């Protein structure tokens, strides 16, 4: 697995950062999850996954169909919505159409989780597009963005938001530029036949800005 350069970049991300990882429609989420599970095992850094509306289950189903093995027994999970539990679910957040209610529920859940799980940890967020698909007004969308921004600087976690760039750009509310604005690091992954090209387009670390690497999945499937 030729992901050594991606490991170097993950190591360079500081606790407290908010990292936006953009990809075009592909199987990148499946390979990213496999990468982070292996990274966690080798580094000893726990993983907490925010699973929005059973996105994690969908990722695992596709990975299984691809013969890509994923062991989430040691992965902590916070679920928002959905019914299918995957991994070690430590909290469930009841989704509410009023973002103020939902955010209150979520903040209580993650604060509790951060007290129970060794930190600093890697916080992967999957299915965040689904939250914005449900939001109906620009004000509510910005409430979500501002809530994400408030977590910046929390040194208990390195947060990676894995988002489908195509879906985000098709939303009726143009929120992707704001997502990029609040993120301390922005990474774009572009797929090719045996892997993906990784490019850092924004970072608080000057040494990472503009860095481009090819990462290969050879040997995983």
PDB file of C-alpha atoms in Angstrom:
ATOM      1  CA  UNK A   1       0.000   0.000   0.000  1.00  0.00           C
ATOM      2  CA  UNK A   2       1.602   3.204  -1.185  1.00  0.00           C
ATOM      3  CA  UNK A   3       0.115   5.588   1.360  1.00  0.00           C
ATOM      4  CA  UNK A   4       3.309   6.635   3.134  1.00  0.00           C
ATOM      5  CA  UNK A   5       3.065  10.219   1.869  1.00  0.00           C
ATOM      6  CA  UNK A   6      -0.533  10.451   3.078  1.00  0.00           C
ATOM      7  CA  UNK A   7       0.663   9.289   6.492  1.00  0.00           C
ATOM      8  CA  UNK A   8       3.197  12.125   6.550  1.00  0.00           C
ATOM      9  CA  UNK A   9       0.439  14.624   5.821  1.00  0.00           C
ATOM     10  CA  UNK A  10      -1.846  13.143   8.504  1.00  0.00           C
ATOM     11  CA  UNK A  11       1.025  13.423  11.000  1.00  0.00           C
ATOM     12  CA  UNK A  12       1.463  17.088  10.061  1.00  0.00           C
ATOM     13  CA  UNK A  13      -2.144  17.969  10.882  1.00  0.00           C
ATOM     14  CA  UNK A  14      -2.248  19.568  14.324  1.00  0.00           C
ATOM     15  CA  UNK A  15      -4.715  18.727  17.098  1.00  0.00           C
ATOM     16  CA  UNK A  16      -7.490  21.300  16.947  1.00  0.00           C
ATOM     17  CA  UNK A  17      -7.508  21.530  13.150  1.00  0.00           C
ATOM     18  CA  UNK A  18     -10.571  21.257  10.946  1.00  0.00           C
ATOM     19  CA  UNK A  19      -9.646  19.502   7.702  1.00  0.00           C
ATOM     20  CA  UNK A  20     -11.930  19.470   4.668  1.00  0.00           C
ATOM     21  CA  UNK A  21     -11.253  16.473   2.407  1.00  0.00           C
ATOM     22  CA  UNK A  22     -13.000  16.874  -0.953  1.00  0.00           C
ATOM     23  CA  UNK A  23     -13.436  14.118  -3.519  1.00  0.00           C
ATOM     24  CA  UNK A  24     -15.389  13.560  -6.721  1.00  0.00           C
ATOM     25  CA  UNK A  25     -17.804  10.641  -7.016  1.00  0.00           C
ATOM     26  CA  UNK A  26     -15.695   7.494  -6.601  1.00  0.00           C
ATOM     27  CA  UNK A  27     -14.737   4.890  -4.012  1.00  0.00           C
ATOM     28  CA  UNK A  28     -12.373   7.238  -2.227  1.00  0.00           C
ATOM     29  CA  UNK A  29     -14.400   7.163   1.067  1.00  0.00           C
ATOM     30  CA  UNK A  30     -13.914   3.395   1.287  1.00  0.00           C
ATOM     31  CA  UNK A  31     -10.155   3.659   0.793  1.00  0.00           C
ATOM     32  CA  UNK A  32      -9.873   6.638   3.138  1.00  0.00           C
ATOM     33  CA  UNK A  33     -11.629   4.708   5.882  1.00  0.00           C
ATOM     34  CA  UNK A  34      -9.253   1.775   5.382  1.00  0.00           C
ATOM     35  CA  UNK A  35      -6.303   4.181   5.483  1.00  0.00           C
ATOM     36  CA  UNK A  36      -7.417   5.815   8.729  1.00  0.00           C
ATOM     37  CA  UNK A  37      -8.149   2.472  10.414  1.00  0.00           C
ATOM     38  CA  UNK A  38      -4.608   1.301   9.605  1.00  0.00           C
ATOM     39  CA  UNK A  39      -3.188   4.684  10.597  1.00  0.00           C
ATOM     40  CA  UNK A  40      -4.971   4.425  13.954  1.00  0.00           C
ATOM     41  CA  UNK A  41      -3.659   0.916  14.591  1.00  0.00           C
ATOM     42  CA  UNK A  42      -0.060   1.882  13.801  1.00  0.00           C
ATOM     43  CA  UNK A  43      -0.059   5.242  15.608  1.00  0.00           C
ATOM     44  CA  UNK A  44      -2.206   4.266  18.578  1.00  0.00           C
ATOM     45  CA  UNK A  45      -4.473   7.287  17.983  1.00  0.00           C
ATOM     46  CA  UNK A  46      -8.181   6.426  18.484  1.00  0.00           C
ATOM     47  CA  UNK A  47     -10.771   7.114  15.779  1.00  0.00           C
ATOM     48  CA  UNK A  48     -14.193   8.629  16.430  1.00  0.00           C
ATOM     49  CA  UNK A  49     -16.499   8.624  13.389  1.00  0.00           C
ATOM     50  CA  UNK A  50     -19.481  10.930  13.051  1.00  0.00           C
ATOM     51  CA  UNK A  51     -21.901   8.781  11.065  1.00  0.00           C
ATOM     52  CA  UNK A  52     -24.703  10.814   9.514  1.00  0.00           C
ATOM     53  CA  UNK A  53     -27.789   8.912   8.317  1.00  0.00           C
ATOM     54  CA  UNK A  54     -26.163   5.471   7.976  1.00  0.00           C
ATOM     55  CA  UNK A  55     -23.423   6.680   5.629  1.00  0.00           C
ATOM     56  CA  UNK A  56     -20.886   4.475   7.397  1.00  0.00           C
ATOM     57  CA  UNK A  57     -23.000   1.373   6.792  1.00  0.00           C
ATOM     58  CA  UNK A  58     -23.205   2.232   3.082  1.00  0.00           C
ATOM     59  CA  UNK A  59     -19.423   2.632   2.931  1.00  0.00           C
ATOM     60  CA  UNK A  60     -18.935  -0.784   4.518  1.00  0.00           C
ATOM     61  CA  UNK A  61     -21.379  -2.458   2.133  1.00  0.00           C
ATOM     62  CA  UNK A  62     -19.516  -1.081  -0.880  1.00  0.00           C
ATOM     63  CA  UNK A  63     -16.159  -2.051   0.649  1.00  0.00           C
ATOM     64  CA  UNK A  64     -17.388  -5.607   1.176  1.00  0.00           C
ATOM     65  CA  UNK A  65     -18.532  -5.838  -2.442  1.00  0.00           C
ATOM     66  CA  UNK A  66     -15.036  -4.709  -3.464  1.00  0.00           C
ATOM     67  CA  UNK A  67     -13.381  -7.303  -1.189  1.00  0.00           C
ATOM     68  CA  UNK A  68     -11.827  -4.462   0.785  1.00  0.00           C
ATOM     69  CA  UNK A  69     -11.527  -5.615   4.397  1.00  0.00           C
ATOM     70  CA  UNK A  70     -12.432  -3.161   7.149  1.00  0.00           C
ATOM     71  CA  UNK A  71     -12.399  -3.945  10.868  1.00  0.00           C
ATOM     72  CA  UNK A  72     -14.251  -1.316  12.898  1.00  0.00           C
ATOM     73  CA  UNK A  73     -14.328  -3.190  16.213  1.00  0.00           C
ATOM     74  CA  UNK A  74     -12.023  -0.600  17.801  1.00  0.00           C
ATOM     75  CA  UNK A  75     -13.570   2.409  16.073  1.00  0.00           C
ATOM     76  CA  UNK A  76     -15.844   4.676  18.108  1.00  0.00           C
ATOM     77  CA  UNK A  77     -18.972   6.022  16.434  1.00  0.00           C
ATOM     78  CA  UNK A  78     -21.460   8.830  17.067  1.00  0.00           C
ATOM     79  CA  UNK A  79     -24.640   8.354  15.012  1.00  0.00           C
ATOM     80  CA  UNK A  80     -26.930  11.090  13.784  1.00  0.00           C
ATOM     81  CA  UNK A  81     -30.161   9.668  12.399  1.00  0.00           C
ATOM     82  CA  UNK A  82     -30.275   6.304  10.682  1.00  0.00           C
ATOM     83  CA  UNK A  83     -30.984   2.885  12.160  1.00  0.00           C
ATOM     84  CA  UNK A  84     -27.969   0.707  11.320  1.00  0.00           C
ATOM     85  CA  UNK A  85     -25.269   0.570  13.993  1.00  0.00           C
ATOM     86  CA  UNK A  86     -21.706  -0.023  12.828  1.00  0.00           C
ATOM     87  CA  UNK A  87     -18.585  -0.010  15.006  1.00  0.00           C
ATOM     88  CA  UNK A  88     -18.516   0.827  18.702  1.00  0.00           C
ATOM     89  CA  UNK A  89     -21.453   3.249  18.956  1.00  0.00           C
ATOM     90  CA  UNK A  90     -20.854   5.491  21.973  1.00  0.00           C
ATOM     91  CA  UNK A  91     -23.674   7.985  21.390  1.00  0.00           C
ATOM     92  CA  UNK A  92     -26.749   8.537  19.254  1.00  0.00           C
ATOM     93  CA  UNK A  93     -27.913  11.995  18.278  1.00  0.00           C
ATOM     94  CA  UNK A  94     -31.558  12.492  17.471  1.00  0.00           C
ATOM     95  CA  UNK A  95     -31.805  14.635  14.374  1.00  0.00           C
ATOM     96  CA  UNK A  96     -34.169  17.595  14.575  1.00  0.00           C
ATOM     97  CA  UNK A  97     -35.155  19.828  11.619  1.00  0.00           C
ATOM     98  CA  UNK A  98     -34.412  22.881  13.764  1.00  0.00           C
ATOM     99  CA  UNK A  99     -30.584  23.128  13.664  1.00  0.00           C
ATOM    100  CA  UNK A 100     -30.551  24.798  17.086  1.00  0.00           C
ATOM    101  CA  UNK A 101     -32.110  21.718  18.658  1.00  0.00           C
ATOM    102  CA  UNK A 102     -29.974  19.308  16.653  1.00  0.00           C
ATOM    103  CA  UNK A 103     -26.741  21.162  17.478  1.00  0.00           C
ATOM    104  CA  UNK A 104     -27.561  21.159  21.182  1.00  0.00           C
ATOM    105  CA  UNK A 105     -28.115  17.389  21.023  1.00  0.00           C
ATOM    106  CA  UNK A 106     -24.909  16.880  19.070  1.00  0.00           C
ATOM    107  CA  UNK A 107     -22.700  19.034  21.272  1.00  0.00           C
ATOM    108  CA  UNK A 108     -23.872  17.175  24.372  1.00  0.00           C
ATOM    109  CA  UNK A 109     -23.119  13.840  22.704  1.00  0.00           C
ATOM    110  CA  UNK A 110     -19.638  14.688  21.458  1.00  0.00           C
ATOM    111  CA  UNK A 111     -18.570  16.346  24.693  1.00  0.00           C
ATOM    112  CA  UNK A 112     -19.549  13.177  26.521  1.00  0.00           C
ATOM    113  CA  UNK A 113     -17.687  11.039  23.988  1.00  0.00           C
ATOM    114  CA  UNK A 114     -14.525  13.157  24.256  1.00  0.00           C
ATOM    115  CA  UNK A 115     -14.545  12.568  28.015  1.00  0.00           C
ATOM    116  CA  UNK A 116     -14.744   8.796  27.602  1.00  0.00           C
ATOM    117  CA  UNK A 117     -12.294   8.228  24.725  1.00  0.00           C
ATOM    118  CA  UNK A 118      -8.521   8.766  25.027  1.00  0.00           C
ATOM    119  CA  UNK A 119      -7.469  11.993  23.339  1.00  0.00           C
ATOM    120  CA  UNK A 120      -6.231  13.501  21.119  1.00  0.00           C
ATOM    121  CA  UNK A 121      -8.193  11.457  18.610  1.00  0.00           C
ATOM    122  CA  UNK A 122      -8.983  11.451  14.904  1.00  0.00           C
ATOM    123  CA  UNK A 123     -12.557  12.575  14.278  1.00  0.00           C
ATOM    124  CA  UNK A 124     -13.801  11.488  10.842  1.00  0.00           C
ATOM    125  CA  UNK A 125     -17.107  12.963   9.699  1.00  0.00           C
ATOM    126  CA  UNK A 126     -18.954  11.100   6.935  1.00  0.00           C
ATOM    127  CA  UNK A 127     -22.285  11.920   5.336  1.00  0.00           C
ATOM    128  CA  UNK A 128     -22.153  15.604   6.201  1.00  0.00           C
ATOM    129  CA  UNK A 129     -23.660  16.289   2.765  1.00  0.00           C
ATOM    130  CA  UNK A 130     -26.865  14.659   3.996  1.00  0.00           C
ATOM    131  CA  UNK A 131     -27.196  17.242   6.757  1.00  0.00           C
ATOM    132  CA  UNK A 132     -27.035  20.086   4.276  1.00  0.00           C
ATOM    133  CA  UNK A 133     -29.465  18.345   1.902  1.00  0.00           C
ATOM    134  CA  UNK A 134     -32.101  18.497   4.645  1.00  0.00           C
ATOM    135  CA  UNK A 135     -31.421  22.120   5.578  1.00  0.00           C
ATOM    136  CA  UNK A 136     -33.904  24.429   3.860  1.00  0.00           C
ATOM    137  CA  UNK A 137     -32.745  27.976   4.580  1.00  0.00           C
ATOM    138  CA  UNK A 138     -29.385  29.781   4.278  1.00  0.00           C
ATOM    139  CA  UNK A 139     -29.642  30.823   7.934  1.00  0.00           C
ATOM    140  CA  UNK A 140     -29.932  27.214   9.088  1.00  0.00           C
ATOM    141  CA  UNK A 141     -27.020  26.186   6.841  1.00  0.00           C
ATOM    142  CA  UNK A 142     -24.818  28.889   8.341  1.00  0.00           C
ATOM    143  CA  UNK A 143     -25.808  27.786  11.835  1.00  0.00           C
ATOM    144  CA  UNK A 144     -24.290  24.396  11.018  1.00  0.00           C
ATOM    145  CA  UNK A 145     -21.148  25.944   9.542  1.00  0.00           C
ATOM    146  CA  UNK A 146     -20.665  28.214  12.564  1.00  0.00           C
ATOM    147  CA  UNK A 147     -21.145  25.254  14.890  1.00  0.00           C
ATOM    148  CA  UNK A 148     -18.359  23.402  13.063  1.00  0.00           C
ATOM    149  CA  UNK A 149     -16.185  26.482  13.358  1.00  0.00           C
ATOM    150  CA  UNK A 150     -16.652  26.551  17.135  1.00  0.00           C
ATOM    151  CA  UNK A 151     -14.929  23.164  17.409  1.00  0.00           C
ATOM    152  CA  UNK A 152     -11.795  24.564  15.775  1.00  0.00           C
ATOM    153  CA  UNK A 153      -8.990  24.758  18.307  1.00  0.00           C
ATOM    154  CA  UNK A 154     -10.287  21.844  20.385  1.00  0.00           C
ATOM    155  CA  UNK A 155      -6.988  20.067  20.893  1.00  0.00           C
ATOM    156  CA  UNK A 156      -8.724  16.825  21.811  1.00  0.00           C
ATOM    157  CA  UNK A 157      -9.271  16.028  18.146  1.00  0.00           C
ATOM    158  CA  UNK A 158      -8.064  16.264  14.566  1.00  0.00           C
ATOM    159  CA  UNK A 159     -11.270  16.595  12.533  1.00  0.00           C
ATOM    160  CA  UNK A 160     -11.512  15.358   8.938  1.00  0.00           C
ATOM    161  CA  UNK A 161     -14.736  16.123   7.059  1.00  0.00           C
ATOM    162  CA  UNK A 162     -14.985  13.756   4.081  1.00  0.00           C
ATOM    163  CA  UNK A 163     -17.299  15.392   1.522  1.00  0.00           C
ATOM    164  CA  UNK A 164     -18.403  14.714  -2.031  1.00  0.00           C
ATOM    165  CA  UNK A 165     -17.493  17.911  -3.847  1.00  0.00           C
ATOM    166  CA  UNK A 166     -19.996  17.289  -6.640  1.00  0.00           C
ATOM    167  CA  UNK A 167     -22.886  16.903  -4.208  1.00  0.00           C
ATOM    168  CA  UNK A 168     -21.875  19.938  -2.177  1.00  0.00           C
ATOM    169  CA  UNK A 169     -21.673  22.107  -5.300  1.00  0.00           C
ATOM    170  CA  UNK A 170     -25.147  20.981  -6.387  1.00  0.00           C
ATOM    171  CA  UNK A 171     -26.827  22.080  -3.147  1.00  0.00           C
ATOM    172  CA  UNK A 172     -29.376  24.882  -3.527  1.00  0.00           C
ATOM    173  CA  UNK A 173     -27.509  26.784  -0.804  1.00  0.00           C
ATOM    174  CA  UNK A 174     -23.922  27.567  -1.844  1.00  0.00           C
ATOM    175  CA  UNK A 175     -22.160  26.381   1.291  1.00  0.00           C
ATOM    176  CA  UNK A 176     -18.911  24.786   0.053  1.00  0.00           C
ATOM    177  CA  UNK A 177     -16.946  28.088  -0.094  1.00  0.00           C
ATOM    178  CA  UNK A 178     -17.886  28.762   3.537  1.00  0.00           C
ATOM    179  CA  UNK A 179     -16.835  25.238   4.481  1.00  0.00           C
ATOM    180  CA  UNK A 180     -13.474  25.900   2.845  1.00  0.00           C
ATOM    181  CA  UNK A 181     -13.190  29.247   4.616  1.00  0.00           C
ATOM    182  CA  UNK A 182     -13.585  27.809   8.140  1.00  0.00           C
ATOM    183  CA  UNK A 183     -11.269  24.860   7.481  1.00  0.00           C
ATOM    184  CA  UNK A 184      -7.645  25.143   8.532  1.00  0.00           C
ATOM    185  CA  UNK A 185      -6.601  22.644   5.861  1.00  0.00           C
ATOM    186  CA  UNK A 186      -8.282  21.744   2.566  1.00  0.00           C
ATOM    187  CA  UNK A 187      -7.333  18.592   0.654  1.00  0.00           C
ATOM    188  CA  UNK A 188      -8.643  17.478  -2.733  1.00  0.00           C
ATOM    189  CA  UNK A 189      -8.496  13.823  -3.800  1.00  0.00           C
ATOM    190  CA  UNK A 190      -8.850  13.066  -7.512  1.00  0.00           C
ATOM    191  CA  UNK A 191      -9.245   9.378  -8.431  1.00  0.00           C
ATOM    192  CA  UNK A 192      -7.358   7.484 -11.097  1.00  0.00           C
ATOM    193  CA  UNK A 193      -7.500   3.784 -12.043  1.00  0.00           C
ATOM    194  CA  UNK A 194      -5.337   2.441  -9.181  1.00  0.00           C
ATOM    195  CA  UNK A 195      -5.531   5.215  -6.600  1.00  0.00           C
ATOM    196  CA  UNK A 196      -5.888   8.949  -6.194  1.00  0.00           C
ATOM    197  CA  UNK A 197      -3.939  12.157  -6.471  1.00  0.00           C
ATOM    198  CA  UNK A 198      -3.867  14.104  -3.220  1.00  0.00           C
ATOM    199  CA  UNK A 199      -3.337  17.864  -3.267  1.00  0.00           C
ATOM    200  CA  UNK A 200      -3.255  20.261  -0.306  1.00  0.00           C
ATOM    201  CA  UNK A 201      -4.847  23.503  -1.471  1.00  0.00           C
ATOM    202  CA  UNK A 202      -4.943  25.282   1.891  1.00  0.00           C
ATOM    203  CA  UNK A 203      -3.100  24.796   5.171  1.00  0.00           C
ATOM    204  CA  UNK A 204      -1.938  26.658   8.256  1.00  0.00           C
ATOM    205  CA  UNK A 205       1.323  24.761   7.763  1.00  0.00           C
ATOM    206  CA  UNK A 206       3.299  26.544   5.004  1.00  0.00           C
ATOM    207  CA  UNK A 207       5.185  23.322   4.245  1.00  0.00           C
ATOM    208  CA  UNK A 208       1.968  21.580   3.208  1.00  0.00           C
ATOM    209  CA  UNK A 209       0.505  24.239   0.894  1.00  0.00           C
ATOM    210  CA  UNK A 210       0.551  23.026  -2.691  1.00  0.00           C
ATOM    211  CA  UNK A 211       1.895  19.605  -1.775  1.00  0.00           C
ATOM    212  CA  UNK A 212       0.748  16.962  -4.241  1.00  0.00           C
ATOM    213  CA  UNK A 213       1.171  13.206  -3.902  1.00  0.00           C
ATOM    214  CA  UNK A 214      -0.031  10.103  -5.696  1.00  0.00           C
ATOM    215  CA  UNK A 215      -1.428   7.450  -3.348  1.00  0.00           C
ATOM    216  CA  UNK A 216      -2.034   3.923  -4.534  1.00  0.00           C
ATOM    217  CA  UNK A 217      -4.349   1.146  -3.315  1.00  0.00           C
ATOM    218  CA  UNK A 218      -2.200  -1.625  -4.724  1.00  0.00           C
ATOM    219  CA  UNK A 219      -2.345  -4.676  -2.426  1.00  0.00           C
ATOM    220  CA  UNK A 220      -5.587  -3.733  -0.668  1.00  0.00           C
ATOM    221  CA  UNK A 221      -7.978  -5.463  -3.049  1.00  0.00           C
TER     222      UNK A 221
END
